[in-house]
Amino acid sequence: MTVLSASAKAARSNVVLAENIKWGYLNPLRGDKSPGAAELWGDRSKNVATGMLVNFKQGFSSPPHIHNISYRGIVIDGLLHNDDPAAKEMWMPQGSFWTQPAGENHITAASGQSNLIYLEIDSGPYLVKPSAESFDNGQSPLNIHYGNLTWLNASDATFMEVAKGAKITPLWGSSEQGQLGGALLKLSAGFNGTLQVDAQEFRAVVIKGSVKYESSESRDIQQLSTGSYFDSVGKFKHNVALSKESLIYIRTNGRYRLTHN
């Protein structure tokens, strides 16, 4: 059997605009007491990797609970706290990152007037279970306040090419070709460039700012607000331009370079 490389497969891409997203409940059994949820890709009810948006009302605080699977979270808007029920509140602002291990007892709370996160799982289904069923899966939780992120510029990021006016911070996984990993890309105001990708999986979510986007496939220009999403398979070019500083989360198992237009 011949396995095609990403570049040998037919290239394709997809865009999801935040304003077109259809919302449901993260925990349907709790109805309107549950945070809202909307999938950008995947299906959280099945045993597949999934990326979704979750919104919380101001003052939301969950009861202690666990999940059957581990997840990652990035704050898009508002202030989020996610930790052991006895932990002192640490409010994480936009751009903050955390991981929640499967089986670990915790609460999630929101303090902003509006609160939105990107939540990602590598397998499903995503379930909420009582604290009494907690277990140790060998992982440790991680909470990184945005102010504690370490940024790499063009001369520091040896694992990829980063154009001037951009910085990157690896968040999880690997930057090796064929291995999944996630990173946060910071683009300065006025940046205009191209993400050149060669990957079987490339997914991107706008975490901060507004991005004028054009793909090498459609050539249609679209304005991507926070929470919007784009992806591609194979060799692809994503053109991005912005008027103010923006953050883009990237999940991929391939190589990509960021160059100026």
PDB file of N, CA, C and O in Angstrom, residues 13 20 26 46-47 52 55 77 92 96 120 133 166 174 181 185 221 238 258-259:
ATOM      1  N   SER A  13      -9.235  23.273   1.540  1.00  0.00           N
ATOM      2  CA  SER A  13      -9.305  24.085   2.746  1.00  0.00           C
ATOM      3  C   SER A  13     -10.751  24.326   3.125  1.00  0.00           C
ATOM      4  O   SER A  13     -11.678  24.000   2.379  1.00  0.00           O
ATOM      5  N   ASN A  20     -21.424  32.687  11.714  1.00  0.00           N
ATOM      6  CA  ASN A  20     -22.258  31.640  11.117  1.00  0.00           C
ATOM      7  C   ASN A  20     -22.368  30.383  11.968  1.00  0.00           C
ATOM      8  O   ASN A  20     -22.983  29.400  11.561  1.00  0.00           O
ATOM      9  N   LEU A  26     -23.070  22.657  25.978  1.00  0.00           N
ATOM     10  CA  LEU A  26     -21.923  21.797  26.249  1.00  0.00           C
ATOM     11  C   LEU A  26     -22.371  20.545  26.996  1.00  0.00           C
ATOM     12  O   LEU A  26     -21.902  19.443  26.726  1.00  0.00           O
ATOM     13  N   LYS A  46     -18.594  11.879  19.419  1.00  0.00           N
ATOM     14  CA  LYS A  46     -18.006  10.657  18.872  1.00  0.00           C
ATOM     15  C   LYS A  46     -16.544  10.534  19.289  1.00  0.00           C
ATOM     16  O   LYS A  46     -15.955  11.475  19.821  1.00  0.00           O
ATOM     17  N   ASN A  47     -15.966   9.378  19.034  1.00  0.00           N
ATOM     18  CA  ASN A  47     -14.571   9.128  19.398  1.00  0.00           C
ATOM     19  C   ASN A  47     -13.642   9.662  18.311  1.00  0.00           C
ATOM     20  O   ASN A  47     -12.947   8.909  17.623  1.00  0.00           O
ATOM     21  N   MET A  52     -13.826  23.027  19.536  1.00  0.00           N
ATOM     22  CA  MET A  52     -15.114  23.711  19.702  1.00  0.00           C
ATOM     23  C   MET A  52     -14.956  25.017  20.453  1.00  0.00           C
ATOM     24  O   MET A  52     -13.948  25.254  21.140  1.00  0.00           O
ATOM     25  N   ASN A  55     -19.010  29.108  25.400  1.00  0.00           N
ATOM     26  CA  ASN A  55     -19.211  30.407  26.034  1.00  0.00           C
ATOM     27  C   ASN A  55     -19.876  30.250  27.393  1.00  0.00           C
ATOM     28  O   ASN A  55     -20.656  29.332  27.616  1.00  0.00           O
ATOM     29  N   ASP A  77     -12.099  35.312  25.082  1.00  0.00           N
ATOM     30  CA  ASP A  77     -12.692  36.534  25.626  1.00  0.00           C
ATOM     31  C   ASP A  77     -13.048  36.314  27.091  1.00  0.00           C
ATOM     32  O   ASP A  77     -13.427  35.212  27.492  1.00  0.00           O
ATOM     33  N   MET A  92      -7.736  33.847  34.240  1.00  0.00           N
ATOM     34  CA  MET A  92      -6.899  33.830  33.036  1.00  0.00           C
ATOM     35  C   MET A  92      -7.554  34.666  31.942  1.00  0.00           C
ATOM     36  O   MET A  92      -8.693  34.403  31.545  1.00  0.00           O
ATOM     37  N   SER A  96      -4.625  33.113  27.324  1.00  0.00           N
ATOM     38  CA  SER A  96      -4.125  32.149  28.309  1.00  0.00           C
ATOM     39  C   SER A  96      -4.451  30.725  27.866  1.00  0.00           C
ATOM     40  O   SER A  96      -5.388  30.489  27.108  1.00  0.00           O
ATOM     41  N   GLU A 120     -10.274  21.918  22.949  1.00  0.00           N
ATOM     42  CA  GLU A 120      -9.820  20.925  21.979  1.00  0.00           C
ATOM     43  C   GLU A 120      -9.578  19.583  22.650  1.00  0.00           C
ATOM     44  O   GLU A 120      -8.989  19.515  23.728  1.00  0.00           O
ATOM     45  N   GLU A 133     -16.357   9.792  40.544  1.00  0.00           N
ATOM     46  CA  GLU A 133     -15.739   8.884  39.580  1.00  0.00           C
ATOM     47  C   GLU A 133     -14.333   9.326  39.185  1.00  0.00           C
ATOM     48  O   GLU A 133     -13.794   8.878  38.171  1.00  0.00           O
ATOM     49  N   ALA A 166       6.252  38.987  13.580  1.00  0.00           N
ATOM     50  CA  ALA A 166       5.490  37.863  14.133  1.00  0.00           C
ATOM     51  C   ALA A 166       6.314  37.166  15.200  1.00  0.00           C
ATOM     52  O   ALA A 166       7.544  37.164  15.159  1.00  0.00           O
ATOM     53  N   SER A 174       4.622  18.343  19.536  1.00  0.00           N
ATOM     54  CA  SER A 174       5.905  18.368  18.849  1.00  0.00           C
ATOM     55  C   SER A 174       5.845  19.247  17.607  1.00  0.00           C
ATOM     56  O   SER A 174       4.797  19.418  16.995  1.00  0.00           O
ATOM     57  N   GLY A 181       1.165  18.992  17.087  1.00  0.00           N
ATOM     58  CA  GLY A 181       1.554  19.974  18.081  1.00  0.00           C
ATOM     59  C   GLY A 181       0.708  21.225  17.933  1.00  0.00           C
ATOM     60  O   GLY A 181       0.068  21.444  16.900  1.00  0.00           O
ATOM     61  N   LEU A 185       0.423  31.949  17.580  1.00  0.00           N
ATOM     62  CA  LEU A 185       1.135  32.871  16.699  1.00  0.00           C
ATOM     63  C   LEU A 185       0.656  34.292  16.979  1.00  0.00           C
ATOM     64  O   LEU A 185      -0.545  34.554  16.990  1.00  0.00           O
ATOM     65  N   ILE A 221     -11.813  37.000  -0.407  1.00  0.00           N
ATOM     66  CA  ILE A 221     -11.333  37.667   0.802  1.00  0.00           C
ATOM     67  C   ILE A 221     -12.448  37.670   1.836  1.00  0.00           C
ATOM     68  O   ILE A 221     -13.562  38.102   1.568  1.00  0.00           O
ATOM     69  N   HIS A 238      -2.184  30.289   2.927  1.00  0.00           N
ATOM     70  CA  HIS A 238      -3.209  31.086   3.589  1.00  0.00           C
ATOM     71  C   HIS A 238      -2.679  32.512   3.723  1.00  0.00           C
ATOM     72  O   HIS A 238      -1.701  32.743   4.439  1.00  0.00           O
ATOM     73  N   LEU A 258       5.916  31.264   7.754  1.00  0.00           N
ATOM     74  CA  LEU A 258       5.197  32.533   7.688  1.00  0.00           C
ATOM     75  C   LEU A 258       6.104  33.559   7.013  1.00  0.00           C
ATOM     76  O   LEU A 258       7.174  33.888   7.533  1.00  0.00           O
ATOM     77  N   THR A 259       5.675  34.051   5.855  1.00  0.00           N
ATOM     78  CA  THR A 259       6.474  34.985   5.093  1.00  0.00           C
ATOM     79  C   THR A 259       5.677  36.263   4.824  1.00  0.00           C
ATOM     80  O   THR A 259       4.454  36.274   4.891  1.00  0.00           O
TER      81      THR A 259
END
